[in-house]
Amino acid sequence: EAGVAQSPRYKIIEKRQSVAFWCNPISGHATLYWYQQILGQGPKLLIQFQNNGVVDDSQLPKDRFSAERLKGVDSTLKIQPAKLEDSAVYLCASSSSGSTIYNEQFFGPGTRLTVL
Amino acid sequence: GDSVTQMEGPVTLSEEAFLTINCTYTATGYPSLFWYVQYPGEGLQLLLKATKADDKGSNKGFEATYRKETTSFHLEKGSVQVSDSAVYFCALYTSGSARQLTFGSGTQLTVLP
């Protein structure tokens, strides 16, 4: 079974530029998550999708970050414009359900973003 | 809100040494507890879990016991190998209004031959 795919693996941009990350979850997984992992910290949830609807985006900085999950499969996360403090690894994860019962989240390898 | 506190790293051990990584938590309700591992260049992987008090999770020689009285979930391994070198994250999940994984800051483990 293929795992969660993410691209690109690395991205370097200058501040105020825009960037987009792509995620392809495990086939059949209804729930998709985007996390931000700043160096030396644990992952922090940015947004959670159930199929193509947003379940939780309370920690997403909506003035510059946006995410979509068209057709309930692939997802893109965009930053526009980027700031220095956005330098981090962006992790995508998927699980088979987002109900009250915990279903194991499977993580992709992440995209390492450096903002200069 | 929910939070997880892990022992500060990095931790460096010799092969076959005993490993303990401390983890304590604060949560409303009755969380499920997890240890995730991140090998260099790879995504996070679930190492083990425990869903209720006194449960012991185990996998690949690692163990952790859910201690409700001390709100702890310490990770242990009796004899580490070089291949165990990775970053280890303690995490919790509650089925209340938060309903999300909350991670600790991670502990870098390096095992020397």
Tab-separated table of C-alpha atoms in Angstrom, chain A residues 9 35 37 40-45 48 56 58-59 91 98-102 104-110, chain B residues 32 34 36 38 41-46 49 87 89 93-95 97-106:
chain	number	residue	atom	x	y	z
A	9	ARG	CA	10.467	17.730	-0.522
A	35	TYR	CA	0.790	20.138	10.302
A	37	GLN	CA	6.688	21.488	12.493
A	40	GLY	CA	12.880	21.850	17.811
A	41	GLN	CA	9.110	21.628	18.291
A	42	GLY	CA	6.453	19.014	17.825
A	43	PRO	CA	4.034	19.156	14.902
A	44	LYS	CA	1.167	21.619	15.249
A	45	LEU	CA	-2.123	21.002	13.457
A	48	GLN	CA	-8.109	19.053	9.161
A	56	ASP	CA	-10.882	22.306	12.074
A	58	SER	CA	-8.651	27.125	14.155
A	59	GLN	CA	-4.833	27.259	14.112
A	91	LEU	CA	3.625	17.531	7.201
A	98	GLY	CA	-12.055	11.583	11.830
A	99	SER	CA	-14.650	10.490	14.335
A	100	THR	CA	-14.340	10.711	18.094
A	101	ILE	CA	-12.468	7.418	18.073
A	102	TYR	CA	-8.802	7.866	17.252
A	104	GLU	CA	-4.092	6.127	13.275
A	105	GLN	CA	-2.706	8.985	11.287
A	106	PHE	CA	-0.153	8.112	8.620
A	107	PHE	CA	2.357	10.824	7.879
A	108	GLY	CA	4.113	11.810	4.690
A	109	PRO	CA	7.835	12.685	4.580
A	110	GLY	CA	7.126	16.411	4.760
B	32	SER	CA	-5.208	8.176	24.459
B	34	PHE	CA	1.115	7.671	21.798
B	36	TYR	CA	5.739	8.476	17.439
B	38	GLN	CA	10.786	10.075	13.122
B	41	GLY	CA	14.478	11.855	6.163
B	42	GLU	CA	11.235	10.024	6.889
B	43	GLY	CA	7.767	10.889	8.121
B	44	LEU	CA	6.442	10.292	11.598
B	45	GLN	CA	5.535	6.692	12.371
B	46	LEU	CA	3.386	5.403	15.189
B	49	LYS	CA	-0.055	3.496	21.941
B	87	VAL	CA	13.524	11.698	17.133
B	89	PHE	CA	7.558	12.323	20.057
B	93	TYR	CA	-5.518	12.496	21.670
B	94	THR	CA	-8.751	13.406	23.364
B	95	SER	CA	-12.191	12.757	21.976
B	97	SER	CA	-14.005	19.240	21.589
B	98	ALA	CA	-10.287	19.403	20.666
B	99	ARG	CA	-10.213	16.027	18.946
B	100	GLN	CA	-6.699	16.369	17.655
B	101	LEU	CA	-3.236	15.035	18.286
B	102	THR	CA	-1.158	17.188	20.618
B	103	PHE	CA	2.582	16.535	20.396
B	104	GLY	CA	5.474	17.092	22.728
B	105	SER	CA	8.584	18.863	21.451
B	106	GLY	CA	10.444	15.660	20.635
